[in-house]
XYZ file of C-alpha atoms in Angstrom:
175
model
C -38.402 -53.338 -56.858
C -39.191 -49.882 -58.213
C -36.324 -48.081 -56.462
C -38.519 -46.239 -53.995
C -37.787 -46.341 -50.279
C -40.064 -48.309 -47.934
C -42.506 -46.217 -45.884
C -40.475 -46.863 -42.735
C -37.137 -45.756 -44.188
C -36.026 -42.736 -42.153
C -35.438 -40.691 -45.301
C -39.038 -41.384 -46.374
C -40.335 -40.470 -42.916
C -38.369 -37.200 -42.840
C -39.359 -36.258 -46.402
C -43.003 -36.957 -45.492
C -42.614 -34.693 -42.468
C -41.280 -31.936 -44.709
C -44.300 -32.243 -47.017
C -46.725 -32.137 -44.054
C -44.974 -29.145 -42.474
C -45.078 -27.341 -45.812
C -48.792 -28.142 -46.194
C -49.576 -26.795 -42.700
C -47.640 -23.605 -43.459
C -49.621 -23.123 -46.666
C -52.880 -23.627 -44.794
C -51.861 -21.031 -42.198
C -50.704 -18.599 -44.894
C -54.171 -18.690 -46.446
C -55.309 -16.877 -43.300
C -58.728 -18.481 -43.170
C -60.724 -19.388 -40.083
C -61.328 -17.748 -36.755
C -58.393 -16.692 -34.566
C -59.107 -19.709 -32.351
C -59.006 -22.061 -35.352
C -55.727 -20.489 -36.467
C -54.323 -20.988 -32.969
C -55.384 -24.664 -33.093
C -53.712 -25.060 -36.493
C -50.588 -23.276 -35.232
C -50.534 -25.660 -32.258
C -50.792 -28.583 -34.679
C -47.869 -27.185 -36.685
C -45.850 -26.857 -33.468
C -46.636 -30.445 -32.440
C -45.579 -31.769 -35.855
C -42.454 -29.614 -35.869
C -41.376 -30.786 -32.404
C -41.847 -34.425 -33.414
C -39.886 -33.812 -36.585
C -37.085 -31.915 -34.825
C -36.594 -34.731 -32.329
C -36.395 -37.257 -35.190
C -33.912 -35.141 -37.127
C -31.856 -33.560 -34.342
C -28.914 -35.954 -34.495
C -28.453 -35.214 -38.203
C -28.432 -31.379 -37.998
C -26.458 -28.836 -36.050
C -28.431 -26.702 -33.615
C -27.867 -23.333 -35.270
C -30.298 -23.515 -38.181
C -33.934 -22.752 -38.856
C -35.130 -25.364 -36.348
C -33.289 -23.518 -33.569
C -34.962 -20.272 -34.679
C -38.304 -22.087 -34.866
C -37.795 -23.398 -31.323
C -37.536 -19.864 -29.958
C -40.614 -18.759 -31.915
C -42.623 -21.805 -30.749
C -41.860 -20.945 -27.126
C -43.015 -17.360 -27.681
C -46.170 -18.551 -29.448
C -47.052 -20.733 -26.448
C -47.818 -17.616 -24.462
C -49.521 -15.641 -27.234
C -53.271 -15.651 -27.512
C -54.805 -15.732 -30.993
C -56.312 -12.258 -30.517
C -52.956 -10.647 -29.647
C -51.191 -8.653 -32.355
C -47.928 -10.491 -31.690
C -49.572 -13.846 -32.487
C -49.629 -13.285 -36.271
C -46.137 -11.739 -36.225
C -44.711 -14.729 -34.335
C -46.646 -17.177 -36.500
C -45.285 -15.514 -39.655
C -41.759 -15.880 -38.286
C -42.386 -19.535 -37.447
C -43.732 -20.211 -40.934
C -40.637 -18.580 -42.483
C -38.328 -20.673 -40.262
C -40.217 -23.876 -41.084
C -40.098 -23.106 -44.807
C -36.355 -22.391 -44.598
C -35.852 -25.733 -42.893
C -38.087 -27.639 -45.309
C -36.450 -26.166 -48.404
C -32.827 -25.686 -47.280
C -31.842 -27.744 -44.239
C -34.295 -30.625 -44.497
C -33.047 -32.011 -47.814
C -29.474 -31.793 -46.472
C -30.498 -33.810 -43.410
C -32.128 -36.431 -45.632
C -28.928 -36.610 -47.727
C -26.859 -36.917 -44.532
C -29.013 -39.821 -43.347
C -28.633 -41.499 -46.738
C -24.841 -41.069 -46.647
C -24.281 -42.165 -43.059
C -26.805 -44.976 -42.602
C -27.213 -48.283 -44.358
C -30.656 -49.091 -45.782
C -31.168 -51.512 -42.890
C -30.265 -48.845 -40.320
C -32.522 -46.289 -42.060
C -35.413 -48.776 -41.888
C -34.691 -49.413 -38.210
C -34.470 -45.688 -37.400
C -37.630 -44.940 -39.369
C -39.537 -47.585 -37.428
C -38.179 -46.153 -34.169
C -39.254 -42.625 -35.096
C -42.752 -43.807 -36.013
C -43.018 -45.854 -32.801
C -41.899 -42.890 -30.702
C -44.512 -40.691 -32.331
C -47.216 -43.238 -31.588
C -46.059 -43.634 -27.985
C -45.640 -39.922 -27.326
C -49.340 -39.202 -27.390
C -49.892 -41.494 -24.411
C -46.828 -40.770 -22.296
C -47.717 -38.416 -19.444
C -45.332 -35.745 -18.283
C -44.148 -36.706 -14.766
C -44.214 -33.138 -13.424
C -47.851 -32.726 -14.421
C -49.351 -36.147 -13.776
C -50.894 -35.229 -10.438
C -52.278 -31.866 -11.595
C -53.330 -32.136 -15.232
C -55.486 -34.803 -16.919
C -53.338 -37.103 -19.084
C -55.134 -36.127 -22.272
C -54.051 -32.499 -21.734
C -50.444 -33.169 -20.770
C -49.027 -33.108 -24.290
C -51.233 -30.441 -25.763
C -50.744 -26.684 -25.968
C -50.170 -24.444 -23.042
C -47.137 -23.282 -21.134
C -44.270 -25.688 -21.582
C -45.910 -27.605 -24.442
C -42.771 -27.598 -26.570
C -40.684 -28.940 -23.687
C -43.274 -31.538 -22.670
C -43.630 -32.848 -26.200
C -39.873 -33.018 -26.719
C -39.360 -34.713 -23.320
C -42.081 -37.275 -24.020
C -40.622 -38.137 -27.420
C -37.144 -38.542 -25.954
C -38.445 -40.706 -23.069
C -40.299 -42.915 -25.519
C -37.155 -43.234 -27.645
C -35.085 -44.162 -24.590
C -37.522 -46.695 -23.166
C -36.839 -50.343 -23.951
C -38.916 -52.047 -26.670
């Protein structure tokens, strides 16, 4: 064995998340594309960040950059891409994500490594990946009679809460 962690090890999953979040931030910082395309990319960043936060939440306290990012994501939900506050909020979100990726994220990965056996890390990593796969198809119960299922986990008012709720429900559901 070459000493590397399997792809399903939770530390590998979290580190991969950090790389993807960093990549999305870089893409947004380049400032290219129409306002609508930037809004779509910002929504993608939010979706990835919510998934990541749910996976990492038991290993971090709630007072760090992810808590700051949560507030900014909620504000961004209601900001149109043409509004002046959109870029200001997006810049704040990018800074919070970068702070997490570079400061808090590695500490969370170390915490996982210290507190979980390799077997448990593999189990948790598989669970996180399964929850992510399931989340895209789990409808939000409050919306199921009013909104098409395909739209229930995508941007709009309450997106952050719906995504987080869906991920938690999928994690809590048996096998």
